[in-house]
XYZ file of C-alpha atoms in Angstrom:
713
model
C -47.177 -43.567 59.869
C -49.904 -41.162 59.785
C -49.913 -38.304 61.957
C -51.923 -39.487 65.003
C -52.725 -35.630 65.570
C -54.506 -35.284 62.316
C -58.061 -35.724 61.666
C -59.298 -39.360 61.216
C -59.365 -40.478 57.498
C -62.300 -41.688 55.458
C -61.564 -45.303 56.220
C -59.348 -47.382 58.548
C -55.594 -46.492 58.381
C -54.359 -49.683 57.300
C -57.026 -49.889 54.546
C -56.268 -46.383 53.558
C -52.464 -46.933 53.280
C -53.084 -50.024 51.384
C -55.560 -48.328 48.947
C -53.122 -45.391 48.411
C -50.007 -47.126 48.178
C -51.464 -49.086 45.546
C -52.431 -46.080 43.500
C -50.348 -45.294 40.341
C -50.779 -41.501 41.144
C -49.413 -39.386 43.770
C -51.849 -39.128 47.291
C -51.344 -36.732 50.112
C -53.170 -35.502 53.149
C -52.932 -31.950 54.638
C -53.990 -30.698 58.028
C -56.015 -27.305 58.563
C -52.653 -25.553 59.133
C -51.645 -27.001 55.697
C -49.249 -29.268 56.691
C -48.974 -32.609 54.988
C -50.009 -35.508 57.384
C -49.931 -38.242 54.465
C -48.149 -39.190 51.297
C -48.220 -42.454 49.406
C -45.493 -44.495 48.054
C -45.965 -42.681 44.487
C -45.421 -39.438 46.144
C -42.519 -40.561 47.890
C -41.016 -42.142 44.872
C -41.589 -38.873 42.648
C -39.632 -36.771 44.839
C -37.021 -39.297 45.473
C -36.560 -38.514 49.361
C -37.699 -40.207 52.586
C -41.155 -40.521 54.015
C -40.414 -37.876 56.672
C -38.576 -35.752 54.256
C -41.534 -35.934 51.630
C -44.167 -34.717 54.538
C -42.302 -31.570 54.763
C -40.956 -31.063 51.122
C -41.369 -27.441 49.429
C -42.984 -28.245 46.312
C -42.073 -24.839 45.095
C -38.572 -26.171 44.490
C -39.266 -28.240 41.893
C -41.893 -26.398 39.971
C -41.136 -24.987 36.569
C -39.887 -21.523 36.539
C -42.352 -20.601 33.742
C -45.368 -22.056 35.873
C -44.308 -21.222 39.213
C -46.111 -17.679 39.654
C -49.269 -19.019 37.957
C -49.637 -22.114 40.183
C -48.920 -20.596 43.456
C -51.458 -18.023 42.766
C -54.144 -20.820 41.919
C -53.074 -22.949 45.015
C -53.784 -19.972 47.241
C -56.938 -18.773 45.799
C -57.991 -22.437 45.873
C -57.102 -23.179 49.329
C -59.242 -20.029 50.354
C -62.259 -20.993 48.451
C -62.488 -24.361 50.804
C -63.765 -25.994 47.528
C -62.174 -28.597 45.056
C -59.609 -26.900 43.051
C -57.428 -28.164 39.993
C -53.806 -27.489 39.215
C -51.713 -28.276 36.239
C -48.007 -27.621 35.576
C -44.328 -29.109 35.244
C -42.614 -30.494 38.075
C -38.939 -32.152 38.105
C -39.108 -35.625 39.259
C -36.032 -37.548 40.965
C -34.547 -38.390 37.879
C -34.220 -34.596 36.931
C -37.049 -35.009 34.339
C -39.826 -32.384 33.993
C -43.319 -34.198 34.197
C -46.577 -32.473 33.806
C -48.763 -33.448 36.863
C -52.415 -32.733 37.098
C -53.868 -32.343 40.808
C -57.225 -32.406 42.276
C -57.484 -31.072 45.904
C -60.538 -31.799 47.647
C -61.238 -30.406 50.985
C -62.160 -32.857 54.100
C -64.725 -32.125 56.749
C -65.435 -33.576 60.192
C -68.582 -34.817 61.457
C -70.203 -31.393 62.143
C -68.904 -30.140 58.553
C -66.153 -28.356 59.653
C -63.109 -27.870 57.170
C -60.253 -29.573 58.538
C -57.824 -29.842 55.324
C -57.689 -31.175 52.030
C -56.824 -34.502 50.342
C -55.139 -34.495 47.067
C -54.186 -36.670 44.164
C -51.717 -35.743 41.043
C -51.752 -37.566 38.013
C -49.234 -37.642 35.553
C -50.311 -36.204 32.270
C -47.095 -35.660 30.389
C -47.997 -37.778 27.585
C -51.119 -36.312 27.221
C -49.788 -32.751 27.269
C -47.073 -33.302 25.152
C -49.455 -35.038 22.544
C -51.790 -31.769 23.134
C -48.954 -29.448 22.623
C -47.812 -30.979 19.677
C -51.326 -30.978 18.383
C -51.243 -26.946 19.082
C -47.954 -26.780 17.532
C -49.075 -28.497 14.339
C -52.352 -26.534 14.271
C -50.619 -23.445 14.923
C -47.933 -24.275 11.941
C -50.929 -25.326 9.914
C -52.594 -22.148 10.431
C -49.402 -20.098 9.953
C -48.993 -22.139 6.415
C -52.428 -21.646 5.711
C -52.536 -17.990 6.333
C -49.114 -17.134 4.893
C -49.197 -19.311 1.965
C -49.093 -17.834 -1.726
C -52.014 -20.682 -2.137
C -55.587 -20.115 -1.306
C -57.417 -22.665 0.636
C -61.170 -23.107 0.581
C -63.543 -25.892 2.324
C -66.934 -26.214 1.360
C -69.683 -28.780 2.321
C -71.462 -31.498 -0.136
C -73.525 -28.883 -1.634
C -70.752 -26.346 -2.093
C -71.320 -23.879 0.859
C -68.165 -22.049 1.910
C -67.075 -23.331 5.390
C -63.734 -22.348 5.426
C -61.472 -19.811 3.474
C -58.264 -18.444 4.189
C -56.877 -14.761 3.535
C -55.116 -15.598 0.152
C -58.606 -17.305 -1.290
C -60.343 -14.001 -0.315
C -57.651 -12.181 -1.952
C -57.670 -14.281 -5.393
C -61.343 -14.542 -5.399
C -61.979 -10.882 -4.749
C -64.547 -11.549 -2.161
C -64.532 -10.849 1.753
C -64.594 -13.690 3.970
C -68.234 -12.729 5.681
C -69.164 -12.609 1.910
C -67.935 -15.992 1.007
C -69.433 -17.622 4.252
C -72.952 -16.857 2.868
C -72.267 -18.015 -0.632
C -71.343 -21.219 -2.929
C -68.658 -22.040 -5.052
C -71.048 -22.462 -7.715
C -72.177 -18.933 -7.407
C -68.412 -17.354 -7.912
C -67.812 -19.667 -11.041
C -67.810 -18.200 -14.203
C -71.119 -19.474 -15.969
C -69.458 -20.640 -18.985
C -67.114 -22.986 -16.608
C -70.009 -24.460 -14.814
C -70.878 -27.235 -16.979
C -67.311 -28.670 -16.961
C -66.870 -27.857 -13.003
C -70.077 -29.221 -11.614
C -69.932 -32.926 -12.839
C -66.223 -33.058 -11.735
C -67.562 -31.750 -7.781
C -70.504 -34.329 -7.992
C -68.105 -37.275 -9.026
C -65.881 -36.235 -6.225
C -68.614 -36.439 -3.699
C -70.021 -39.408 -4.813
C -66.944 -41.405 -5.395
C -64.121 -39.819 -3.324
C -62.104 -38.932 -6.181
C -59.590 -36.045 -6.077
C -59.137 -33.835 -9.163
C -57.468 -30.574 -10.731
C -58.642 -28.144 -13.137
C -58.581 -24.627 -14.419
C -61.768 -22.442 -14.459
C -62.661 -18.698 -13.746
C -63.771 -16.777 -11.020
C -66.257 -13.533 -11.123
C -64.888 -11.475 -8.391
C -67.179 -8.550 -6.472
C -65.547 -5.783 -8.747
C -66.650 -7.834 -12.129
C -63.201 -8.834 -12.824
C -62.168 -12.334 -14.096
C -59.494 -14.505 -12.552
C -58.313 -17.727 -13.821
C -57.338 -20.142 -10.973
C -55.992 -23.729 -10.899
C -57.851 -25.581 -8.079
C -56.595 -28.971 -6.536
C -59.858 -30.486 -5.019
C -59.975 -33.446 -2.721
C -62.749 -35.018 -0.300
C -62.470 -34.467 3.210
C -63.816 -37.510 5.573
C -64.432 -38.075 9.036
C -62.704 -41.035 10.903
C -65.570 -42.956 10.113
C -64.946 -42.573 6.452
C -68.058 -40.248 5.865
C -67.557 -37.255 3.577
C -68.296 -34.151 5.180
C -67.005 -31.576 2.805
C -64.589 -30.539 -0.175
C -61.254 -28.776 0.333
C -59.473 -27.073 -2.608
C -56.143 -25.590 -2.697
C -56.409 -22.502 -5.308
C -53.772 -21.167 -7.285
C -53.807 -17.925 -9.268
C -53.012 -18.514 -12.746
C -54.453 -15.135 -14.508
C -50.918 -13.992 -15.519
C -50.007 -17.439 -16.891
C -53.139 -17.740 -18.784
C -52.539 -14.153 -20.117
C -49.067 -14.880 -20.922
C -50.001 -18.393 -22.850
C -52.790 -16.243 -24.772
C -50.219 -13.574 -25.549
C -48.071 -16.321 -26.623
C -50.463 -18.024 -28.838
C -51.447 -14.770 -30.173
C -47.620 -13.772 -30.714
C -46.968 -17.644 -32.553
C -49.986 -16.964 -34.460
C -48.786 -13.510 -35.615
C -45.273 -14.933 -36.350
C -46.778 -17.814 -38.188
C -48.542 -15.237 -40.557
C -45.433 -12.865 -40.298
C -43.243 -15.800 -41.531
C -45.530 -17.115 -44.133
C -46.118 -13.643 -45.508
C -42.346 -12.766 -45.649
C -41.822 -16.307 -47.322
C -39.745 -17.245 -44.306
C -39.561 -21.062 -43.652
C -38.766 -22.652 -40.141
C -37.743 -25.983 -39.409
C -36.834 -28.132 -35.788
C -34.881 -31.288 -36.231
C -34.520 -34.150 -33.844
C -30.553 -34.376 -33.325
C -30.835 -38.367 -32.970
C -32.879 -39.167 -36.180
C -32.086 -35.895 -37.975
C -35.585 -35.589 -38.687
C -38.101 -32.925 -37.997
C -41.175 -30.758 -38.394
C -40.724 -28.103 -41.428
C -43.219 -25.423 -41.933
C -45.124 -25.522 -45.190
C -43.231 -22.733 -46.403
C -40.000 -24.941 -46.264
C -41.394 -27.486 -48.599
C -42.548 -24.573 -50.949
C -38.925 -22.843 -50.921
C -37.585 -26.167 -52.050
C -40.025 -26.843 -54.468
C -41.339 -29.975 -53.022
C -44.727 -31.252 -52.075
C -46.142 -30.407 -48.672
C -45.921 -33.563 -46.260
C -49.377 -34.408 -44.514
C -47.554 -34.781 -41.161
C -45.278 -31.620 -41.993
C -41.821 -33.700 -41.468
C -38.812 -33.475 -43.271
C -35.376 -35.056 -43.063
C -32.040 -33.031 -43.013
C -30.954 -35.246 -46.063
C -33.752 -34.025 -48.108
C -32.817 -30.425 -47.348
C -29.587 -31.183 -48.174
C -30.351 -32.825 -51.491
C -31.879 -29.687 -52.690
C -28.485 -27.322 -52.025
C -26.658 -26.572 -55.021
C -23.645 -28.889 -55.552
C -21.146 -25.984 -55.350
C -22.535 -24.924 -52.085
C -23.323 -28.245 -50.453
C -20.136 -28.392 -48.503
C -20.526 -25.039 -47.015
C -24.090 -25.749 -46.017
C -23.510 -29.007 -44.422
C -20.469 -27.808 -42.668
C -22.328 -25.154 -41.295
C -25.301 -27.122 -39.863
C -23.333 -29.869 -38.623
C -20.986 -27.511 -36.518
C -24.302 -26.215 -35.154
C -25.900 -29.455 -33.908
C -22.868 -31.047 -33.129
C -21.043 -28.350 -31.608
C -23.525 -25.855 -30.581
C -22.401 -23.147 -33.058
C -24.975 -21.113 -34.308
C -24.782 -20.053 -38.041
C -26.108 -17.688 -40.794
C -25.129 -18.546 -44.377
C -26.218 -17.831 -47.981
C -26.470 -20.617 -50.455
C -28.390 -21.746 -53.427
C -30.637 -24.493 -53.851
C -32.077 -26.267 -57.147
C -35.674 -26.671 -56.675
C -37.368 -30.032 -56.969
C -40.019 -29.302 -58.988
C -38.549 -27.087 -62.037
C -34.899 -27.147 -61.000
C -34.706 -23.255 -60.978
C -31.856 -21.965 -59.211
C -32.871 -19.849 -55.898
C -30.655 -18.161 -53.174
C -31.714 -18.591 -49.743
C -30.533 -17.134 -46.294
C -30.475 -19.608 -43.425
C -30.132 -19.297 -39.553
C -29.995 -22.286 -37.567
C -28.891 -22.831 -33.950
C -28.898 -25.433 -31.239
C -31.065 -25.275 -28.188
C -29.734 -26.876 -25.134
C -31.815 -27.594 -22.021
C -30.614 -28.245 -18.494
C -32.517 -31.255 -17.950
C -32.486 -34.344 -19.671
C -34.480 -33.304 -22.693
C -32.960 -33.878 -25.876
C -31.345 -30.853 -27.719
C -33.307 -29.451 -30.647
C -31.894 -28.276 -33.931
C -33.930 -24.982 -34.999
C -33.784 -22.418 -37.712
C -35.238 -20.291 -40.272
C -34.758 -19.597 -43.998
C -36.084 -17.198 -46.576
C -35.339 -16.498 -50.325
C -33.018 -13.897 -50.924
C -32.828 -14.341 -54.719
C -34.160 -10.919 -55.447
C -31.736 -9.401 -53.305
C -28.712 -11.413 -54.667
C -29.493 -10.128 -58.192
C -30.141 -6.499 -56.983
C -26.491 -6.919 -55.218
C -25.053 -8.003 -58.481
C -26.508 -5.280 -60.334
C -25.200 -2.977 -57.640
C -21.846 -4.357 -57.780
C -21.733 -4.121 -61.392
C -23.159 -0.524 -61.185
C -20.752 0.562 -58.760
C -18.049 -0.928 -60.758
C -19.113 1.204 -63.532
C -19.408 4.267 -61.421
C -16.055 3.705 -59.963
C -14.664 3.749 -63.581
C -16.405 6.954 -64.358
C -15.338 8.118 -60.899
C -11.590 7.275 -61.408
C -11.297 8.617 -65.029
C -13.820 11.520 -65.117
C -12.265 14.844 -66.082
C -14.675 16.446 -64.127
C -14.097 16.534 -60.251
C -16.204 14.230 -58.066
C -16.087 14.962 -54.292
C -18.489 13.626 -51.511
C -18.480 15.221 -47.720
C -20.222 14.835 -44.648
C -22.691 17.274 -43.526
C -19.995 18.818 -41.512
C -18.120 19.490 -44.825
C -15.365 17.000 -44.097
C -14.291 15.390 -47.267
C -15.178 11.477 -47.644
C -13.719 10.815 -51.250
C -12.282 12.387 -54.204
C -11.515 11.309 -57.798
C -8.037 11.317 -59.081
C -8.878 14.666 -61.049
C -9.255 16.407 -58.016
C -5.973 15.078 -56.412
C -4.210 16.180 -59.768
C -5.767 19.636 -59.933
C -5.335 20.597 -56.370
C -1.687 19.034 -55.869
C -2.188 17.182 -52.653
C -1.872 13.498 -52.252
C -5.049 11.707 -51.455
C -4.159 11.195 -47.715
C -3.797 14.819 -47.153
C -7.241 15.633 -48.588
C -9.617 12.581 -47.364
C -10.755 13.939 -43.497
C -10.180 17.753 -43.941
C -12.700 20.438 -44.336
C -13.962 22.230 -47.654
C -12.681 25.333 -45.556
C -9.046 24.253 -45.454
C -9.015 24.816 -49.402
C -11.088 27.862 -49.429
C -10.527 31.711 -48.175
C -13.061 32.734 -45.702
C -15.318 34.616 -48.279
C -15.342 31.990 -50.763
C -16.199 29.305 -48.114
C -18.942 31.732 -46.901
C -20.423 31.576 -50.460
C -20.184 27.384 -50.504
C -22.136 27.335 -46.820
C -24.661 30.106 -48.044
C -25.470 27.401 -51.051
C -25.302 24.469 -48.442
C -27.743 26.115 -46.236
C -30.182 26.457 -49.056
C -30.263 22.871 -49.789
C -31.023 21.871 -46.083
C -33.639 24.176 -46.106
C -35.314 23.675 -49.550
C -33.708 20.636 -50.767
C -32.710 20.441 -54.541
C -29.496 21.299 -55.898
C -27.200 24.278 -56.223
C -24.645 25.673 -58.891
C -21.998 28.253 -57.908
C -18.559 29.247 -59.007
C -16.078 29.502 -56.253
C -12.320 30.069 -55.890
C -9.929 27.580 -54.226
C -6.503 27.264 -53.135
C -4.243 24.548 -54.613
C -1.233 23.213 -53.043
C 1.439 26.288 -52.947
C -1.449 29.024 -52.912
C -2.375 28.638 -56.347
C -5.931 29.881 -57.137
C -8.240 27.447 -58.977
C -11.650 28.563 -60.099
C -14.192 26.027 -59.869
C -18.115 25.650 -61.241
C -19.831 23.260 -58.446
C -22.999 21.698 -58.951
C -24.009 19.803 -55.445
C -26.748 18.019 -54.317
C -27.537 16.266 -50.740
C -27.641 12.597 -50.391
C -30.679 11.509 -48.354
C -31.300 8.208 -46.279
C -34.361 6.035 -46.455
C -36.305 8.310 -44.075
C -35.403 11.293 -46.557
C -32.886 13.048 -43.868
C -29.652 14.499 -45.413
C -26.724 12.182 -44.480
C -24.025 13.564 -46.783
C -22.946 16.043 -49.752
C -22.284 14.968 -53.563
C -20.564 17.494 -55.685
C -19.557 17.687 -59.354
C -17.246 20.450 -60.047
C -15.539 21.950 -63.442
C -12.078 23.747 -63.554
C -13.142 27.128 -65.029
C -9.798 28.767 -64.024
C -8.633 28.934 -67.680
C -11.875 29.782 -69.081
C -12.320 32.598 -66.394
C -9.048 33.852 -67.418
C -9.580 33.987 -71.058
C -13.096 35.392 -70.256
C -11.424 38.130 -68.094
C -8.670 38.846 -70.775
C -11.382 38.894 -73.489
C -13.134 41.546 -71.591
C -9.937 43.445 -71.150
C -9.295 43.065 -74.637
C -12.898 44.296 -75.618
C -12.629 47.071 -73.153
C -9.199 48.066 -74.372
C -10.001 47.734 -77.950
C -13.104 49.998 -77.464
C -10.365 52.453 -75.512
C -7.778 52.122 -78.166
C -10.190 52.721 -81.080
C -11.535 55.817 -79.219
C -8.016 56.865 -78.653
C -6.889 56.202 -82.202
C -9.759 57.997 -83.745
C -8.909 60.910 -81.560
C -5.425 60.809 -82.699
C -6.350 60.574 -86.074
C -8.933 63.324 -85.563
C -6.047 65.401 -84.402
C -3.745 64.252 -87.073
C -6.257 65.493 -89.646
C -7.089 68.980 -88.184
C -3.377 69.559 -87.775
C -2.737 68.394 -91.255
C -5.059 70.048 -93.184
C -4.692 73.581 -91.845
C -5.792 76.362 -94.442
C -2.408 77.738 -94.426
C -1.052 74.399 -95.752
C -1.188 73.308 -99.368
C -3.440 70.546 -99.891
C -0.839 68.045 -101.717
C 1.694 69.066 -98.361
C -1.126 68.568 -95.880
C -2.163 65.096 -97.833
C 1.719 63.884 -97.759
C 1.889 64.746 -93.910
C -1.377 63.169 -93.032
C -0.288 60.065 -94.681
C 3.369 59.959 -93.195
C 1.652 60.369 -89.693
C -0.882 57.651 -90.275
C 1.705 55.212 -91.241
C 3.826 55.835 -88.263
C 0.480 55.444 -86.240
C 0.062 51.921 -88.492
C 3.430 50.638 -87.818
C 3.216 51.628 -84.088
C -0.159 49.602 -84.197
C 1.301 46.741 -86.245
C 3.929 46.102 -83.705
C 1.402 46.361 -80.925
C -0.843 43.879 -82.584
C 1.930 41.295 -82.845
C 2.866 41.570 -79.069
C -1.148 41.323 -78.487
C -1.355 44.808 -76.961
C 0.987 43.924 -74.194
C 4.572 45.428 -73.063
C 6.605 46.216 -76.341
C 10.238 46.888 -77.245
C 11.208 50.671 -76.979
C 13.874 49.940 -79.527
C 11.473 48.459 -82.067
C 9.107 51.045 -81.738
C 11.725 53.804 -82.634
C 13.125 51.626 -85.675
C 9.688 51.057 -87.065
C 9.102 54.911 -86.649
C 12.490 55.624 -88.534
C 11.815 53.247 -91.206
C 10.242 55.368 -93.680
C 12.723 58.065 -93.444
C 15.593 55.897 -94.078
C 16.154 54.435 -90.687
C 18.193 51.538 -92.310
C 20.796 53.567 -94.393
C 22.722 54.338 -91.305
C 21.952 57.953 -90.742
C 20.746 57.297 -87.457
C 22.544 55.937 -84.321
C 20.646 54.260 -81.592
C 22.159 54.143 -78.344
C 20.371 52.517 -75.148
C 18.891 49.531 -73.267
C 16.033 47.547 -74.712
C 13.469 48.703 -72.606
C 9.587 47.459 -72.633
C 6.885 50.156 -72.511
C 3.097 50.090 -72.324
C 1.068 50.212 -75.771
C -0.295 53.816 -74.912
C 3.363 55.041 -74.119
C 4.491 53.124 -77.496
C 1.902 55.070 -79.719
C 2.970 58.608 -78.198
C 6.605 57.862 -78.644
C 6.155 56.312 -82.102
C 4.333 59.501 -83.266
C 7.106 61.693 -81.835
C 9.899 60.070 -83.230
C 7.793 60.418 -86.758
C 7.545 64.149 -86.267
C 10.949 64.610 -85.532
C 12.175 62.383 -88.130
C 9.839 64.381 -90.860
C 11.040 67.520 -89.692
C 14.942 66.384 -90.067
C 13.916 65.287 -93.608
C 12.370 68.487 -94.495
C 14.275 71.059 -92.519
C 17.276 69.639 -90.787
C 20.057 67.080 -90.640
C 18.613 64.674 -92.786
C 18.126 67.152 -95.638
C 21.505 66.753 -96.474
C 23.626 63.761 -97.454
C 25.646 63.973 -94.917
C 23.384 64.770 -92.052
C 22.936 62.157 -88.860
C 20.821 61.734 -86.155
C 21.499 60.181 -82.877
C 18.914 58.999 -80.521
C 20.301 57.881 -76.943
C 18.427 57.282 -73.827
C 18.899 55.420 -70.381
C 17.583 54.555 -67.088
C 18.853 56.896 -64.317
C 19.244 55.846 -60.758
C 20.109 58.611 -58.512
C 18.614 57.456 -54.943
C 15.216 58.307 -56.042
C 12.685 56.267 -58.358
C 14.257 55.178 -61.766
C 13.786 57.565 -64.676
C 14.267 57.444 -68.171
C 16.313 60.306 -70.341
C 16.250 60.766 -73.646
C 17.976 62.717 -76.477
C 17.216 63.198 -80.269
C 20.351 65.148 -81.529
C 20.794 66.107 -85.204
C 24.244 67.031 -87.105
C 25.670 67.809 -90.577
C 22.474 69.595 -91.416
C 21.897 73.348 -92.362
C 22.354 76.091 -89.743
C 19.053 75.962 -87.421
C 16.929 79.197 -86.971
C 14.331 79.318 -84.279
C 11.108 79.282 -86.055
C 8.577 82.063 -85.702
C 5.729 79.651 -84.620
C 5.448 76.252 -83.235
C 3.790 73.798 -85.567
C 1.840 70.658 -84.959
C 4.554 68.218 -84.747
C 6.300 70.304 -82.234
C 3.281 71.179 -79.970
C 2.526 67.196 -80.100
C 5.887 66.431 -79.141
C 6.468 69.159 -76.139
C 2.828 68.611 -74.948
C 1.390 65.186 -75.871
C 4.561 62.982 -75.136
C 5.310 64.999 -71.879
C 1.958 64.358 -70.750
C 1.876 60.504 -71.743
C 5.297 60.210 -70.016
C 4.429 62.281 -66.921
C 7.497 64.453 -67.390
C 9.218 67.267 -69.355
C 9.938 67.177 -73.162
C 12.068 70.302 -74.503
C 13.008 71.188 -78.101
C 16.289 73.068 -78.838
C 16.871 74.969 -82.068
C 20.629 75.024 -82.003
C 22.480 76.386 -84.963
C 24.420 73.010 -85.256
C 20.982 71.203 -85.147
C 17.895 70.494 -83.481
C 17.768 68.690 -80.002
C 15.045 67.280 -78.069
C 15.543 66.133 -74.851
C 13.016 64.112 -72.663
C 13.133 63.568 -68.690
C 10.705 61.521 -67.334
C 9.754 58.644 -64.632
C 10.688 55.481 -65.847
C 7.174 54.360 -67.755
C 5.226 51.679 -66.310
C 6.120 48.206 -67.449
C 9.956 49.388 -68.491
C 12.565 47.037 -67.263
């Protein structure tokens, strides 16, 4: 029932109820105090309560939380306006479903025009709202996609004027959105591409056909960008075209890469042809493929018009002795994927000439369904193989020379570490090869000698060339060797030093002989001077004014003879150490030394040449005096010569005694003759000791006491 206290309805109650209950929308009527005085059947059914409960139902209980604040504010404002107002929001129905309702509230007035309440109608607009929200969501997604995609989107009208562009298109084309909105696609297209582009555009507008093409845009800064455009016509629901949409991709990098690849392939082609290299690509099913022109040339075959050749054609050209090697390597490659690098001989088809080829083959597999390919490259290495053969022969010759040379051959690194030596070096220094290789040159030299070698090495580093020097080395056991070394740096292809090569010759004996010869010359010079001095002294003493000429001559000749004997002995002994006994024997021989009138008693000591000469002259003078005035002037006379080494705690000494017996009584002479002075002074000075002559009545005695002469044993 409609509340009787309410203001009258626009029509009769029964008629209004009938109309309202028949309506598929919710209808309600409110009084001036905002309380509902009528609700229709749809209203009650939506709430799922009784009619009475519906009249007082608090709608705020079923409004969606997200809409409640907004709708309450709009409802209060609408009622306060006393004018028609609309509300839209979500409400939960009796089944617990959220439904979108759109309500219209219209003010009610009495006959005097006074406001007496509202009459409202609510339509369920859930389906429309859902469609609207879905459309908005799709539009938002499309907008987000268009704005965020890496592709550019541009829309133009049928004349080519831009009507819509996204940010990415602006970025690709190099123009701002505002600038593009006043331009046509023809204006930013490269002039050289318009002749292809415009006909495609016109045909799409005329026939509705889509197309894809690549062209260039001219950017605002003058730069050029390559794009790939997928173009389609946009139509209205009536089918009438009203615009053209383009999806644009920046393919500049790809085009540049393709151009770089093209140039690279062209460069590679030129390089391979210039280098005489041949390439091939073979289908693994048919074993046929494309050959480069150089491959035909290498094999001596005429070039095929379609550049095609077969695996068997290649194999037929391989030398029979190498065919198994080549075929096995190739088949393992295209059957098992094992790449190879081989060298083999071929027999050219045109002239039968034998050539060496080096080939590299590999199989290219793809992740997709594409068939694998067998590809490779070959080039002629005949000259290199011949050079290698010549090098092997040269190395063999060098190895023979290296092994058999008498000279010493050595190679080292730049830090003086030995890398190779020939057998002559091993024999000379006495170490096994394992104890030589890897050691440094300094291990075989004294520091001063290594310094000489390093000075020469540094000169080569600074100025190049070779150096020659003489150095001393230490062989095993400390034995000294003298080598003459000629060395030179070995350089790499860039001219940088990488090693040292040295040839040496053993100069040890030659240097010793040279030193000995120098010593002999010096010694000879010294001895000649000494000898001349001795002869001069002998002559001066022999030919004094108070000596008769005949006697002087005899004395002089005797003294020269004694000197000659001593020289003969020294010459036989190469002027080295001589026997003291032999010197005495030779000096006594002219005076009957072999007649038994002399007794020699003493060890056979060795003495130096200078000492030997002084001793020989002294013995000669003593013997001459004994023959003339002493023991040997009578048949029964005898001379005893005794000497010995004496060791009394100090340095060893030599004592020698000349004692005469059986001669006439001896008297002390009134003056000292040449012989006496020579013995007492010359011999004493030579021996560095004392010499005393005693004229005893029973016979002359000469006593020598001196340090053991140098070289005496």
